[in-house]
């Protein structure tokens, strides 16, 4: 192949009832490499009628066929086999994830390892689901059964594509649900590659279906479909609100993992080097395209100027580059749309605050949706850059006077996904832990995420929890059973 040859553009279809299926009208959409802006795949776009087929397949697999007869042990084994496939093919999956989303290959490798761990975790949990016996009077017996919710529609974003799929599919399979997964239109490729192994690991047709397409069409059709019992959604708060409204007519169970504007709080007594690193890592990892990004950096006034200076100096060393380069710390943003969106916030930030570093496109990049790591400081917490989720490498640094001031600013946001506090004072740290209104709090760190621990938000960051046993609960119903042991007639009339 000559050096000017175009990369192969692979085509993908929808995975419905165990078969690769073209869009009914043969419509496709392009999928890009955001570092080169080139098309790397063409993907079948699901229409409402394709979604209907997928839901019917999932419904049939839930209501009859081999799946309802599968034991919890069998489902656990299937999950372990999926994990094994992921580990065996980790390099291939990480490369596709990196090329398709723009995330550095080293981070993509961590993500894929976490995907396998997630399937292993729920593989182990599948046969630990139990009901309880209840203390009713002696002449009766009462107990609970835990049963799968039914057909789950699962809609995911583009920032951690296969990992977000894993967080939803693994507990659903463990619980005995069937699924229709809709990946984000920008990044469907790893989920589609993953579907290649479903049959081999023993998932009966229809248990997991993967449909591609645009949120307003394929996603919306899934949310309103009467055959779907539950919607598990990860994405923006704006779309989360649409989903709650459109799921209301069929009263589906809904869980929402939405965005955030998380405070990362630094007190003067924090370990200096660790704190500065933690501020940068918290907001710039994955190009800032992280729901829990520590994008509001609150710094105690005593150290404020020096902290901004240190952050700025260290930020100069963050290496931007092609995602497949192992030295790259930040790749391009996922898409042109996201690049333009973040760009408009950069212009706004220059008006609302002072710029310490960044604020635009890095020099020397001809193609690709690259954005410099940007630090705005002296930001008022009422500024839009401090209140709205930017979802890019943009930090707002805000000074605070004292502990009470830090808590006030930290909680003054419509969101409540996560937060972090950095201090050597254990009393202060735990006072902050208790005062911050968010679903995840880190002390002297930001972003570590483990499958064993719950993930989810307060306030407008959503409701419901993923991961750990909490994630499995969201796919289970509780049935109460009462057994009369007294043969005497009721004698009511
Ligand atoms: P969006 O809300 O735009 O999209 C998320 C998913 O919803 C996509 O698959 C999208 O489809 C689909 N969608 C869009 N419109 C509709 C609709 N009307 N009905 C049904 N589905 C629809 O989010 P992004 O993809 O831009 O992802 C970024 C957001 O995700 C951020 O706000 C981030 O904070 C949040 N997020 C939250 C996480 C958490 O755990 N709390 C984790 C990761 C991200 P398509 O894109 O294909 O058109």
Short mmCIF file of C-alpha atoms and ligand atoms in Angstrom, two decimals, residues 155-160 164 167 182-186 213-216 219-220 223 233-237 239 242-243 257-260 290-291 338 389 391 417 455 461 466, ligand 1:
data_model
loop_
_atom_site.label_atom_id
_atom_site.label_comp_id
_atom_site.label_asym_id
_atom_site.label_seq_id
_atom_site.Cartn_x
_atom_site.Cartn_y
_atom_site.Cartn_z
CA UNK A 155 -28.54 4.96 25.88
CA UNK A 156 -24.91 5.98 26.30
CA UNK A 157 -22.55 8.89 25.50
CA UNK A 158 -19.27 9.14 23.58
CA UNK A 159 -16.66 9.92 26.24
CA UNK A 160 -16.09 6.38 27.61
CA UNK A 164 -20.44 3.08 29.59
CA UNK A 167 -21.72 -0.33 33.21
CA UNK A 182 -27.83 2.56 21.70
CA UNK A 183 -24.25 3.84 21.63
CA UNK A 184 -23.56 7.50 20.80
CA UNK A 185 -23.55 8.17 17.06
CA UNK A 186 -19.97 9.49 17.27
CA UNK A 213 -28.30 6.00 15.18
CA UNK A 214 -29.23 9.50 16.06
CA UNK A 215 -30.58 10.24 19.52
CA UNK A 216 -33.61 12.16 18.32
CA UNK A 219 -32.94 7.02 21.09
CA UNK A 220 -36.36 8.67 21.16
CA UNK A 223 -37.67 5.76 25.14
CA UNK A 233 -29.45 6.81 30.27
CA UNK A 234 -26.04 8.42 30.54
CA UNK A 235 -25.64 11.79 28.90
CA UNK A 236 -26.38 15.46 29.25
CA UNK A 237 -28.89 16.93 31.71
CA UNK A 239 -31.40 15.18 27.10
CA UNK A 242 -36.40 15.09 27.56
CA UNK A 243 -36.13 11.40 28.43
CA UNK A 257 -26.37 9.51 34.97
CA UNK A 258 -26.01 13.10 33.89
CA UNK A 259 -23.39 15.80 33.77
CA UNK A 260 -21.70 17.84 36.44
CA UNK A 290 -15.48 13.58 31.83
CA UNK A 291 -18.84 13.90 33.60
CA UNK A 338 -17.90 19.45 20.42
CA UNK A 389 -20.92 22.02 31.82
CA UNK A 391 -17.13 19.11 28.66
CA UNK A 417 -22.28 14.50 40.64
CA UNK A 455 -21.58 6.01 40.84
CA UNK A 461 -26.77 15.16 37.93
CA UNK A 466 -24.48 2.43 38.66
P1 LIG B 1 -26.07 13.65 25.01
O1 LIG B 1 -27.04 13.84 26.11
O2 LIG B 1 -26.10 14.59 23.89
O3 LIG B 1 -26.26 12.19 24.36
C1 LIG B 1 -26.21 11.02 25.13
C2 LIG B 1 -26.93 9.92 24.39
O4 LIG B 1 -28.31 10.28 24.27
C3 LIG B 1 -26.42 9.71 22.97
O5 LIG B 1 -26.48 8.33 22.65
C4 LIG B 1 -27.44 10.50 22.16
O6 LIG B 1 -27.55 10.08 20.83
C5 LIG B 1 -28.72 10.20 22.92
N1 LIG B 1 -29.80 11.15 22.69
C6 LIG B 1 -29.72 12.44 22.26
N2 LIG B 1 -30.96 12.98 22.15
C7 LIG B 1 -31.83 12.02 22.54
C8 LIG B 1 -33.26 11.96 22.65
N3 LIG B 1 -34.04 13.00 22.36
N4 LIG B 1 -33.81 10.80 23.08
C9 LIG B 1 -33.05 9.73 23.39
N5 LIG B 1 -31.71 9.72 23.28
C10 LIG B 1 -31.10 10.85 22.88
O7 LIG B 1 -24.66 13.56 25.70
P2 LIG B 1 -23.25 13.40 25.01
O8 LIG B 1 -23.22 12.18 24.16
O9 LIG B 1 -22.90 14.70 24.40
O10 LIG B 1 -22.32 13.07 26.28
C11 LIG B 1 -21.88 14.04 27.13
C12 LIG B 1 -22.77 14.13 28.37
O11 LIG B 1 -22.80 12.88 29.04
C13 LIG B 1 -22.19 15.11 29.37
O12 LIG B 1 -23.22 15.93 29.88
C14 LIG B 1 -21.63 14.21 30.46
O13 LIG B 1 -21.54 14.82 31.69
C15 LIG B 1 -22.58 13.08 30.44
N6 LIG B 1 -21.97 11.89 31.04
C16 LIG B 1 -22.36 11.50 32.31
C17 LIG B 1 -21.77 10.43 32.96
C18 LIG B 1 -22.20 10.01 34.33
O14 LIG B 1 -21.91 8.89 34.71
N7 LIG B 1 -22.91 10.82 35.09
C19 LIG B 1 -20.70 9.66 32.32
C20 LIG B 1 -20.36 10.13 30.99
C21 LIG B 1 -20.98 11.22 30.40
P3 LIG B 1 -26.55 10.59 19.67
O15 LIG B 1 -25.38 11.26 20.29
O16 LIG B 1 -26.19 9.32 19.03
O17 LIG B 1 -27.34 11.48 18.79
#
